[in-house]
CSV table of C-alpha atoms in Angstrom, one decimal:
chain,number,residue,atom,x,y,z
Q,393,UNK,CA,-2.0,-13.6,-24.4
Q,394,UNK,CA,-5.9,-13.8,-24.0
Q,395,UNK,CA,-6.8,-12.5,-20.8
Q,396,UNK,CA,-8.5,-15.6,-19.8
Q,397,UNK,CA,-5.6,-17.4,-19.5
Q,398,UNK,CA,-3.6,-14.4,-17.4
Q,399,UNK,CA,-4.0,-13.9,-13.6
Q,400,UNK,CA,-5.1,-10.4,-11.8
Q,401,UNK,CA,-1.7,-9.3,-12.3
Q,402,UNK,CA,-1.0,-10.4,-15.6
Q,403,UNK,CA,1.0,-13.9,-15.2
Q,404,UNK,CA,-0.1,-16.9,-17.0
Q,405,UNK,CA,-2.9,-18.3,-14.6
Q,406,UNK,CA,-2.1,-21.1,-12.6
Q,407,UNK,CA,-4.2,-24.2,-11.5
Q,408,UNK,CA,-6.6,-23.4,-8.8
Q,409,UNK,CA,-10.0,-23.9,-7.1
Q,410,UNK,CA,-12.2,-21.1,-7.7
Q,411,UNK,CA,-13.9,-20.2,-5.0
Q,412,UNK,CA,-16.6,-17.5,-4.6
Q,413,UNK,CA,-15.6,-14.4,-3.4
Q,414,UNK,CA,-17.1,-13.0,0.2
Q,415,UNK,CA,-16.5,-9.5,0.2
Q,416,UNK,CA,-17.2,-7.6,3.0
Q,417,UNK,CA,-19.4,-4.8,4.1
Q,418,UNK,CA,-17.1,-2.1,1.9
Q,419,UNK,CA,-19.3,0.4,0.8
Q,420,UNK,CA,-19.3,0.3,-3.6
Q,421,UNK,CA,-17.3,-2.6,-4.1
Q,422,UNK,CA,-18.0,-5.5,-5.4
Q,423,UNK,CA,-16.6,-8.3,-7.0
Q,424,UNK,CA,-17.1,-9.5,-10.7
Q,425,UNK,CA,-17.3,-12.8,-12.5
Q,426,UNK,CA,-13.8,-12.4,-13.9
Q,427,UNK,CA,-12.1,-11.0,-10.4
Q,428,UNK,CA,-14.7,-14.6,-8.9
Q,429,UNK,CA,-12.7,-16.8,-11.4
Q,430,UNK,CA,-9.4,-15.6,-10.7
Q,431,UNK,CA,-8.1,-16.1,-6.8
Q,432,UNK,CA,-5.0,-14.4,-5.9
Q,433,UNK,CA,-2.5,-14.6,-3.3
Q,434,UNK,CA,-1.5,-10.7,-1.7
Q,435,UNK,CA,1.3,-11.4,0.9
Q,436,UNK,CA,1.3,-8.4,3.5
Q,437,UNK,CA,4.4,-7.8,5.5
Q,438,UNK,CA,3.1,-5.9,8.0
Q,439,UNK,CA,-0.3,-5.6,9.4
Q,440,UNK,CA,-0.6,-2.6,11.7
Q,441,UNK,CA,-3.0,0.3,10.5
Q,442,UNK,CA,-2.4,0.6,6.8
Q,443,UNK,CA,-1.3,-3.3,6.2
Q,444,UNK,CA,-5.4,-3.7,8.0
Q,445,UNK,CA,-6.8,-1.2,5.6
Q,446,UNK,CA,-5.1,-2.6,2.5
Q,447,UNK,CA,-6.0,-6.8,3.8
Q,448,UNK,CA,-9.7,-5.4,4.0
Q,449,UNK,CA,-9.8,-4.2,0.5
Q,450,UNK,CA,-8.3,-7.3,-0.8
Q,451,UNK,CA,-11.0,-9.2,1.0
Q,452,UNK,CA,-13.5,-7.3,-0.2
Q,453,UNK,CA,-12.4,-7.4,-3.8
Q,454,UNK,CA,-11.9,-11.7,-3.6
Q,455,UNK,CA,-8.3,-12.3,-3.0
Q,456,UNK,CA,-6.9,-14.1,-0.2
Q,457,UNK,CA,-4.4,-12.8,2.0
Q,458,UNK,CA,-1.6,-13.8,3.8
Q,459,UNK,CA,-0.9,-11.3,6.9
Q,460,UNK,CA,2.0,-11.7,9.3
Q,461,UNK,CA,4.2,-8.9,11.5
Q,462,UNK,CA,6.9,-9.0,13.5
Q,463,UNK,CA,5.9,-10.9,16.6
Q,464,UNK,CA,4.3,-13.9,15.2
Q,465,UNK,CA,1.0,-15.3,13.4
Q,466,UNK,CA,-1.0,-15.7,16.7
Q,467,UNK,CA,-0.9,-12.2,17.8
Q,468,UNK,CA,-3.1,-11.9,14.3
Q,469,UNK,CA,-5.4,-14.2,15.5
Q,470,UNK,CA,-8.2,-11.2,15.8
Q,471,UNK,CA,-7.8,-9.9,13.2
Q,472,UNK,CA,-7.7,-13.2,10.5
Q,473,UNK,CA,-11.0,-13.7,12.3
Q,474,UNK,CA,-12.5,-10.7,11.6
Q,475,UNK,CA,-10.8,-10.9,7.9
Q,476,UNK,CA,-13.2,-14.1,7.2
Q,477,UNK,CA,-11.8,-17.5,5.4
Q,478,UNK,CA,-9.5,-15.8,2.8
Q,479,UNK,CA,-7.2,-14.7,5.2
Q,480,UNK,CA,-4.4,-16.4,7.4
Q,481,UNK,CA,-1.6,-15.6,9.3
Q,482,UNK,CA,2.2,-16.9,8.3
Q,483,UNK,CA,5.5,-15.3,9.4
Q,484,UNK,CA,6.5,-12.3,7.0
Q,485,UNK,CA,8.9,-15.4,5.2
Q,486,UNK,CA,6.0,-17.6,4.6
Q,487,UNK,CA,4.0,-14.4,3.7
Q,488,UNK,CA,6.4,-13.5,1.2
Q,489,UNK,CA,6.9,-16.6,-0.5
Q,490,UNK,CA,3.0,-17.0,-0.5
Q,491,UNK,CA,2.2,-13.3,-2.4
Q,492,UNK,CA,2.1,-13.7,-6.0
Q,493,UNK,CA,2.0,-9.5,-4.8
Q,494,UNK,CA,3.6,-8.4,-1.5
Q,495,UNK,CA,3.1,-5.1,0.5
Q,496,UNK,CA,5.6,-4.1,3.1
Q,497,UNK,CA,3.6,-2.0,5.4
Q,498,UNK,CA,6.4,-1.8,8.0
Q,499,UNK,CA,8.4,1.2,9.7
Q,500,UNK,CA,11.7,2.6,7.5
Q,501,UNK,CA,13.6,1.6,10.7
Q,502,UNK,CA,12.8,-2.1,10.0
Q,503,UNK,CA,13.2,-2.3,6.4
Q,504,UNK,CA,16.4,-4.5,6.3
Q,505,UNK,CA,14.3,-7.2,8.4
Q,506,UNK,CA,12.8,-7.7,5.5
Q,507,UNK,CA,13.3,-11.5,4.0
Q,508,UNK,CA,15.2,-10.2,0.5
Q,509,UNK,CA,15.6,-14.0,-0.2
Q,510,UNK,CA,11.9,-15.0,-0.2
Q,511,UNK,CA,11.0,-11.8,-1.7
Q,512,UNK,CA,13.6,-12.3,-4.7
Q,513,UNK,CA,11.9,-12.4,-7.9
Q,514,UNK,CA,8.6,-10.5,-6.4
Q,515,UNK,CA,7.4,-7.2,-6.7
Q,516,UNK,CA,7.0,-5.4,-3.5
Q,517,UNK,CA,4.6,-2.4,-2.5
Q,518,UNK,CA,6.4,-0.3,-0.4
Q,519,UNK,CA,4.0,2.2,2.3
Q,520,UNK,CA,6.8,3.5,4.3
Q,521,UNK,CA,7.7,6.7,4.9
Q,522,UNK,CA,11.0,8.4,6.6
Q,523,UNK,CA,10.2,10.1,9.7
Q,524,UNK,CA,13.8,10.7,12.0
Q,525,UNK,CA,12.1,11.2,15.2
Q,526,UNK,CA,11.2,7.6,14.6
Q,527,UNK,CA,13.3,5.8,12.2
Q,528,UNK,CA,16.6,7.2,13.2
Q,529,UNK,CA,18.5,9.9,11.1
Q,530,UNK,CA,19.5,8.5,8.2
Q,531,UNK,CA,22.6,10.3,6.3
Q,532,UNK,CA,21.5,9.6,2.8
Q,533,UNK,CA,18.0,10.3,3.2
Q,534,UNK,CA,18.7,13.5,5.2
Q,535,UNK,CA,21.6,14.4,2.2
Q,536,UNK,CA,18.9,13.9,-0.6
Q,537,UNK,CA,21.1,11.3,-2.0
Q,538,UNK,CA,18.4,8.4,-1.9
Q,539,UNK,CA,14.5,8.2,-1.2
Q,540,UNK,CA,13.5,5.7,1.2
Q,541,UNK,CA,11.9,3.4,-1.8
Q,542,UNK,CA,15.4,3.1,-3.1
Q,543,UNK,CA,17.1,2.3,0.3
Q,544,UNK,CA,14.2,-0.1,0.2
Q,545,UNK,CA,15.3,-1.6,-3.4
Q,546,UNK,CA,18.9,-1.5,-2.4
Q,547,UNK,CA,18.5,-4.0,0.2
Q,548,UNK,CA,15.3,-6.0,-1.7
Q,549,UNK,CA,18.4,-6.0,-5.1
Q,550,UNK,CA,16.7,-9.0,-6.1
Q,551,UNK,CA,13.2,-7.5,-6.0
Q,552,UNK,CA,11.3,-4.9,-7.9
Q,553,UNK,CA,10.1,-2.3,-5.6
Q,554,UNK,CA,7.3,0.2,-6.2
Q,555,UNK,CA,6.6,2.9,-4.0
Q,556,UNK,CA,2.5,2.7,-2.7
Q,557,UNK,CA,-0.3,3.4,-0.4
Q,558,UNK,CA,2.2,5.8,1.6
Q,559,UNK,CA,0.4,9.2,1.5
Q,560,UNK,CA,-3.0,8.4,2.4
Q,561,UNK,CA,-4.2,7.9,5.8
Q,562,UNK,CA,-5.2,4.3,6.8
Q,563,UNK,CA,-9.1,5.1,7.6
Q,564,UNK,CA,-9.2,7.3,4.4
Q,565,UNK,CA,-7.4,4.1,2.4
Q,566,UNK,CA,-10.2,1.9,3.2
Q,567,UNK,CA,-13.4,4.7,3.3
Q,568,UNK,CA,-12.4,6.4,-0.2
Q,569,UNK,CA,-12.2,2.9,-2.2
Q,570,UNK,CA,-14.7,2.9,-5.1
Q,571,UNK,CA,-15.1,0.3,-8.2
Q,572,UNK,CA,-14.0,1.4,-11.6
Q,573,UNK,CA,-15.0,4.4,-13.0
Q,574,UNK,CA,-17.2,5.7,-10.2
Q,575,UNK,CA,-17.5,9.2,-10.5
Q,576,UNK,CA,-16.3,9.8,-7.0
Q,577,UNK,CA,-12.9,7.6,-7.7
Q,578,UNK,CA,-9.6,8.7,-6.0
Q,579,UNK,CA,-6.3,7.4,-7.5
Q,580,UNK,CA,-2.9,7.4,-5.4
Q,581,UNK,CA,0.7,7.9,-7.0
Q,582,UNK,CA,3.1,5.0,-7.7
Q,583,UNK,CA,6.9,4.9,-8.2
Q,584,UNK,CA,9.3,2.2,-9.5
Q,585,UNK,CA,12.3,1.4,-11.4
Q,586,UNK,CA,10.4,-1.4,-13.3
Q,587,UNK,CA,7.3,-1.1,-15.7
Q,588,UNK,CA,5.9,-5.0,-15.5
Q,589,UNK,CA,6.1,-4.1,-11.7
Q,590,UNK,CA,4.3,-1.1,-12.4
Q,591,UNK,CA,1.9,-2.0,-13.8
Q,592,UNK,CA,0.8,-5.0,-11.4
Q,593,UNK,CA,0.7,-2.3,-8.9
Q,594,UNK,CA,-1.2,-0.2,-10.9
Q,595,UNK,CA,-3.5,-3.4,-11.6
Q,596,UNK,CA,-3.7,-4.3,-7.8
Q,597,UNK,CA,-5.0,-0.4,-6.9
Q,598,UNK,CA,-7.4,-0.9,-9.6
Q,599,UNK,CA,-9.1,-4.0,-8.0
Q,600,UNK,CA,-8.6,-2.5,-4.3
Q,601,UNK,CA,-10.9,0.6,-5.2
Q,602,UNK,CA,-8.2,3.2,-6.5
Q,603,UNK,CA,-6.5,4.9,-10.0
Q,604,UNK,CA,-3.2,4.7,-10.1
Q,605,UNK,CA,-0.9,8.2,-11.0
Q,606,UNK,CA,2.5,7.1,-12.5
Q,607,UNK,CA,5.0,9.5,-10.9
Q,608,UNK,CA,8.4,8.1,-12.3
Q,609,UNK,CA,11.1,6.5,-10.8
Q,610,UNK,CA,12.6,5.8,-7.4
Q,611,UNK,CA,14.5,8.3,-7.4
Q,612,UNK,CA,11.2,10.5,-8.1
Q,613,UNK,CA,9.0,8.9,-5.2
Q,614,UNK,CA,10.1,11.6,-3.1
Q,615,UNK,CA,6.8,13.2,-4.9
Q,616,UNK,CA,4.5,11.7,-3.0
Q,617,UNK,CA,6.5,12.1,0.8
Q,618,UNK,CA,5.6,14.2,4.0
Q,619,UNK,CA,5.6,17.3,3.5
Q,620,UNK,CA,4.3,17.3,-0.4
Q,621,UNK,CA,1.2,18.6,-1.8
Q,622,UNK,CA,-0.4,15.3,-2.4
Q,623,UNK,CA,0.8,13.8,0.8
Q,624,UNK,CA,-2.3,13.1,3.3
Q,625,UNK,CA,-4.3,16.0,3.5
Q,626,UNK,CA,-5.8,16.1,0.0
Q,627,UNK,CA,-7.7,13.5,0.9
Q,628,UNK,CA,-8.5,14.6,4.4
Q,629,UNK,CA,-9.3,18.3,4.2
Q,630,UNK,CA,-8.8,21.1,6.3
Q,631,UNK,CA,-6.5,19.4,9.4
Q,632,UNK,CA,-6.8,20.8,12.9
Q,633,UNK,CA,-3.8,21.2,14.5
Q,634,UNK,CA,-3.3,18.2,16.9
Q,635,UNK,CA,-1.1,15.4,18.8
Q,636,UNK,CA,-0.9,12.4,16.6
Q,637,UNK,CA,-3.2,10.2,18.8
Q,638,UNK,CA,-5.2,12.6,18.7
Q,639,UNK,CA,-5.0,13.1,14.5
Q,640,UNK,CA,-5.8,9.4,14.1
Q,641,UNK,CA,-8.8,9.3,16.1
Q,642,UNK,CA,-10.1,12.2,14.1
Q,643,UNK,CA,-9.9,10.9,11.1
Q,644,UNK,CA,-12.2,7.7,12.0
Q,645,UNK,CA,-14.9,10.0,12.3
Q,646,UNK,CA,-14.0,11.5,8.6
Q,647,UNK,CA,-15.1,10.1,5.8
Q,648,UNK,CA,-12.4,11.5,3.7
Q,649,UNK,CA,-12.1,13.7,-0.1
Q,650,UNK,CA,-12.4,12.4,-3.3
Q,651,UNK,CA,-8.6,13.0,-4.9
Q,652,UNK,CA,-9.4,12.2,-8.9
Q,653,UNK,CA,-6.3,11.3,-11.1
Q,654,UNK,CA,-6.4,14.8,-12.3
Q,655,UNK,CA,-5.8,16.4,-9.2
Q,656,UNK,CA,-2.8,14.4,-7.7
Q,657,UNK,CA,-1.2,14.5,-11.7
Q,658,UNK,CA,-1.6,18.5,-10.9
Q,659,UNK,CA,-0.7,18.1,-7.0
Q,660,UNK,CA,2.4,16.1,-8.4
Q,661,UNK,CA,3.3,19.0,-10.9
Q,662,UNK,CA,3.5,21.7,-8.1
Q,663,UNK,CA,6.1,19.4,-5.8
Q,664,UNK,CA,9.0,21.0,-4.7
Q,665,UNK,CA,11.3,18.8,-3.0
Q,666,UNK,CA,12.4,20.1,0.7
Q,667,UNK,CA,14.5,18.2,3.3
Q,668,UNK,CA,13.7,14.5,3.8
Q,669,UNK,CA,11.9,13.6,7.5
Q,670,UNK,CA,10.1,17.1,8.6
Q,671,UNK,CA,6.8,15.8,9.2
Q,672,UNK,CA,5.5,14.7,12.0
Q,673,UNK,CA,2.4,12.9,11.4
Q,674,UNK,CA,3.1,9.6,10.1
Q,675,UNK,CA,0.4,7.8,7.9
Q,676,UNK,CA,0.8,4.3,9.4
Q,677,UNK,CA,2.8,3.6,12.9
């Protein structure tokens, strides 16, 4: 099928208006003719710190986004405003039915809030991560028996979930996005069940600033959790020893580390996997 007739992700292109994008003041990214002529819909489900970061980058790259979160589509009013005319605010149903993508940037301990009926058919970026002290213990998680994408894919059975976005900080997610093939690139690992879902989220990272590293399965994305070599502090550096507040305010004030494909592949390749929910510094809250 010719690529002119295909949307961002893929999908035959529906009827739409084009309109031109507006990106933002992101630092290297800019939006081409083809990306111009092809408006998309990214539902976010979520929009604390890393559902912001990853709205902003959709902005910036053209698409329009639907935020909502759990209280309702006013309390977003601020931030829809700063987001500019290709973003509004729905609740996460309307969200999800909007997304021809959606990301559920939401705590583990809310996942089966999640609409699985308006999310059937849709593939769904998952940024959580399992952290007890929050979430709850959680016996199959704490017995190795599942990762917390596939609890996530249990509940969403009518969805294809792909594990995303989850080991980078949310300042570092926005600060470290660069357009394809700059030499300074960092990619992020995936993990799903499904290749077509795959690769739309490999296809999404690729407009939003980031190469994609294919990790395997669900049952793999334990790879890329606390506690792993490519979780967080590749891209942060050496990490002073702090309180959480007190983590996230220092890593406004750092730009962030380059983390090329090759290096998380190789990060990836030294992973051993240790009990779910030791670490203590969450990458979105």
């Amino acid at each position: 099928m010719s690529t002119q007739n295909t949307d961002l992700f893929g999908r035959p292109r529906r009827p739409h208006a084009v309109r031109r994008a507006t990106p933002g003041s992101l630092p290297g990214i800019h939006t081409n003719e083809r990306k111009e002529a092809m408006p998309q819909t990214l539902g976010l489900i979520g929009s604390g710190m890393i559902g912001s970061s990853v709205a902003r980058l959709a902005v910036a790259a053209g698409l329009e986004v639907v935020l909502s979160n759990s209280r309702s589509p006013e309390t977003l009013a601020d931030l829809v405003a700063d987001l500019g005319e290709r973003a509004r605010a729905a609740t996460p149903e309307e969200a999800a039915r909007a997304g021809d993508l959606v990301v559920a940037a939401i705590p583990l301990k809310a996942y089966e809030h999640l609409p699985a009926e308006a999310l059937a058919g849709k593939t769904v970026l998952d940024t959580a991560n399992y952290y007890p002290e929050r979430d709850g213990h959680l016996a199959e998680l704490d017995a190795g028996e599942l990762t917390s994408s596939a609890l996530l894919q249990r509940h969403l059975a009518a969805s294809q979930v792909v594990k995303a976005f989850n080991n980078i900080t949310p300042h570092q997610l926005f600060s470290l996005a660069r357009p394809t093939g700059a030499p300074d690139r960092s990619a992020l690992p995936i993990a799903g069940d499904d290749p077509e879902a795959k690769a739309e989220a490999t296809r999404l990272l690729d407009v939003l600033g980031y190469d994609a590293v294919d990790i395997g399965t669900l049952a793999a994305s334990w790879r890329s959790e606390p506690n792993t070599p490519v979780y967080v502090h590749p891209y942060l550096g050496e990490t002073p020893a702090m309180s959480i507040e007190a983590f996230f305010r220092w890593t406004l004030q750092t730009p962030g580390i380059a983390v090329p494909a090759a290096q998380v592949g190789k990060l990836i390749e030294t992973t051993a996997r240790r009990p779910a929910g030791e670490a203590r510094i969450p990458n979105d809250d």
